[in-house]
């Protein structure tokens, strides 16, 4: 079996030199092949292939910065590509209020 601990996880891209504009972008590691993860980027519909060394778990990155984790409704919305719901939550400060977590998912 291939050791791909980030498979299915929310990740943050970093250390990319060929596409530096993607550093700091978040996405979900969808598959692992040829030594790289295929990462579906949040909000853009773009998928990129990235070496494991250029990814870190989004949850760990958030925890170390002291910010609260995103409500489940936001994570679900991001995973299904509902950019409007994610932006609505971010605009509200991500506090898990009616705007952020109370809508139908």
Tab-separated table of C-alpha atoms in Angstrom:
chain	number	residue	atom	x	y	z
A	1	UNK	CA	0.000	0.000	0.000
A	2	UNK	CA	1.136	3.535	-0.734
A	3	UNK	CA	1.814	5.703	2.310
A	4	UNK	CA	-0.398	8.712	1.639
A	5	UNK	CA	-1.488	10.052	5.054
A	6	UNK	CA	-2.972	13.255	3.604
A	7	UNK	CA	-5.351	11.422	1.264
A	8	UNK	CA	-8.861	12.821	1.718
A	9	UNK	CA	-7.599	15.541	4.064
A	10	UNK	CA	-7.868	19.321	3.841
A	11	UNK	CA	-4.392	20.655	3.053
A	12	UNK	CA	-2.491	23.908	2.573
A	13	UNK	CA	-0.006	24.304	-0.293
A	14	UNK	CA	3.406	25.817	0.412
A	15	UNK	CA	6.957	26.076	-0.899
A	16	UNK	CA	5.915	25.935	-4.546
A	17	UNK	CA	8.442	27.662	-6.800
A	18	UNK	CA	6.924	26.914	-10.214
A	19	UNK	CA	3.492	28.274	-9.165
A	20	UNK	CA	4.164	30.586	-6.186
A	21	UNK	CA	0.687	32.097	-6.519
A	22	UNK	CA	-0.688	28.812	-5.147
A	23	UNK	CA	1.287	29.018	-1.876
A	24	UNK	CA	-1.174	29.376	0.996
A	25	UNK	CA	-4.065	27.980	-1.057
A	26	UNK	CA	-6.250	25.357	0.594
A	27	UNK	CA	-7.704	22.267	-0.973
A	28	UNK	CA	-8.468	18.582	-0.500
A	29	UNK	CA	-5.991	15.819	-1.364
A	30	UNK	CA	-8.124	13.641	-3.662
A	31	UNK	CA	-5.663	11.014	-4.892
A	32	UNK	CA	-1.992	9.992	-4.761
A	33	UNK	CA	-0.140	8.739	-7.820
A	34	UNK	CA	3.420	8.930	-9.095
A	35	UNK	CA	4.697	10.431	-5.844
A	36	UNK	CA	2.293	13.386	-5.963
A	37	UNK	CA	-1.092	14.240	-4.535
A	38	UNK	CA	-3.865	15.520	-6.794
A	39	UNK	CA	-5.271	18.451	-4.801
A	40	UNK	CA	-8.662	19.979	-5.628
A	41	UNK	CA	-8.272	23.655	-4.761
A	42	UNK	CA	-11.044	25.377	-2.813
A	43	UNK	CA	-13.054	27.944	-4.706
A	44	UNK	CA	-11.541	27.612	-8.148
A	45	UNK	CA	-12.368	24.148	-9.368
A	46	UNK	CA	-8.699	23.744	-10.333
A	47	UNK	CA	-6.837	20.550	-9.483
A	48	UNK	CA	-3.050	20.514	-9.142
A	49	UNK	CA	-0.476	17.735	-8.629
A	50	UNK	CA	1.796	18.449	-5.670
A	51	UNK	CA	4.665	16.640	-3.923
A	52	UNK	CA	3.942	15.651	-0.298
A	53	UNK	CA	6.666	18.031	0.915
A	54	UNK	CA	4.657	20.964	-0.438
A	55	UNK	CA	1.534	20.124	1.576
A	56	UNK	CA	0.606	20.446	5.213
A	57	UNK	CA	-2.642	19.436	6.912
A	58	UNK	CA	-5.004	22.422	7.035
A	59	UNK	CA	-6.195	21.504	10.543
A	60	UNK	CA	-2.671	21.483	11.988
A	61	UNK	CA	-1.842	24.760	10.284
A	62	UNK	CA	-4.959	26.378	11.758
A	63	UNK	CA	-4.340	25.002	15.226
A	64	UNK	CA	-0.813	26.363	15.351
A	65	UNK	CA	-2.035	29.822	14.343
A	66	UNK	CA	-4.543	29.838	17.207
A	67	UNK	CA	-7.570	30.204	14.921
A	68	UNK	CA	-10.686	28.124	15.470
A	69	UNK	CA	-11.406	25.220	13.151
A	70	UNK	CA	-14.066	25.764	10.506
A	71	UNK	CA	-17.588	24.582	11.362
A	72	UNK	CA	-18.561	21.247	9.799
A	73	UNK	CA	-21.106	22.979	7.543
A	74	UNK	CA	-18.326	25.086	6.001
A	75	UNK	CA	-16.057	22.091	5.453
A	76	UNK	CA	-18.942	20.222	3.821
A	77	UNK	CA	-19.753	23.229	1.618
A	78	UNK	CA	-16.088	23.521	0.570
A	79	UNK	CA	-15.861	19.824	-0.258
A	80	UNK	CA	-18.891	20.002	-2.545
A	81	UNK	CA	-17.601	23.223	-4.138
A	82	UNK	CA	-20.262	25.583	-2.735
A	83	UNK	CA	-18.103	28.682	-2.875
A	84	UNK	CA	-20.971	31.043	-1.948
A	85	UNK	CA	-21.595	29.233	1.351
A	86	UNK	CA	-17.905	29.221	2.249
A	87	UNK	CA	-17.504	32.924	1.424
A	88	UNK	CA	-20.642	33.728	3.399
A	89	UNK	CA	-19.116	32.068	6.445
A	90	UNK	CA	-15.760	33.767	5.988
A	91	UNK	CA	-17.467	37.150	5.637
A	92	UNK	CA	-19.241	36.543	8.952
A	93	UNK	CA	-15.940	35.810	10.663
A	94	UNK	CA	-16.498	32.034	10.749
A	95	UNK	CA	-18.190	32.108	14.115
A	96	UNK	CA	-20.644	29.285	13.433
A	97	UNK	CA	-23.620	31.630	13.507
A	98	UNK	CA	-26.741	31.288	11.344
A	99	UNK	CA	-24.906	32.643	8.298
A	100	UNK	CA	-22.050	30.215	8.761
A	101	UNK	CA	-23.439	26.911	9.961
A	102	UNK	CA	-27.191	27.069	10.097
A	103	UNK	CA	-28.066	26.657	6.426
A	104	UNK	CA	-29.098	23.435	4.749
A	105	UNK	CA	-26.105	21.325	3.873
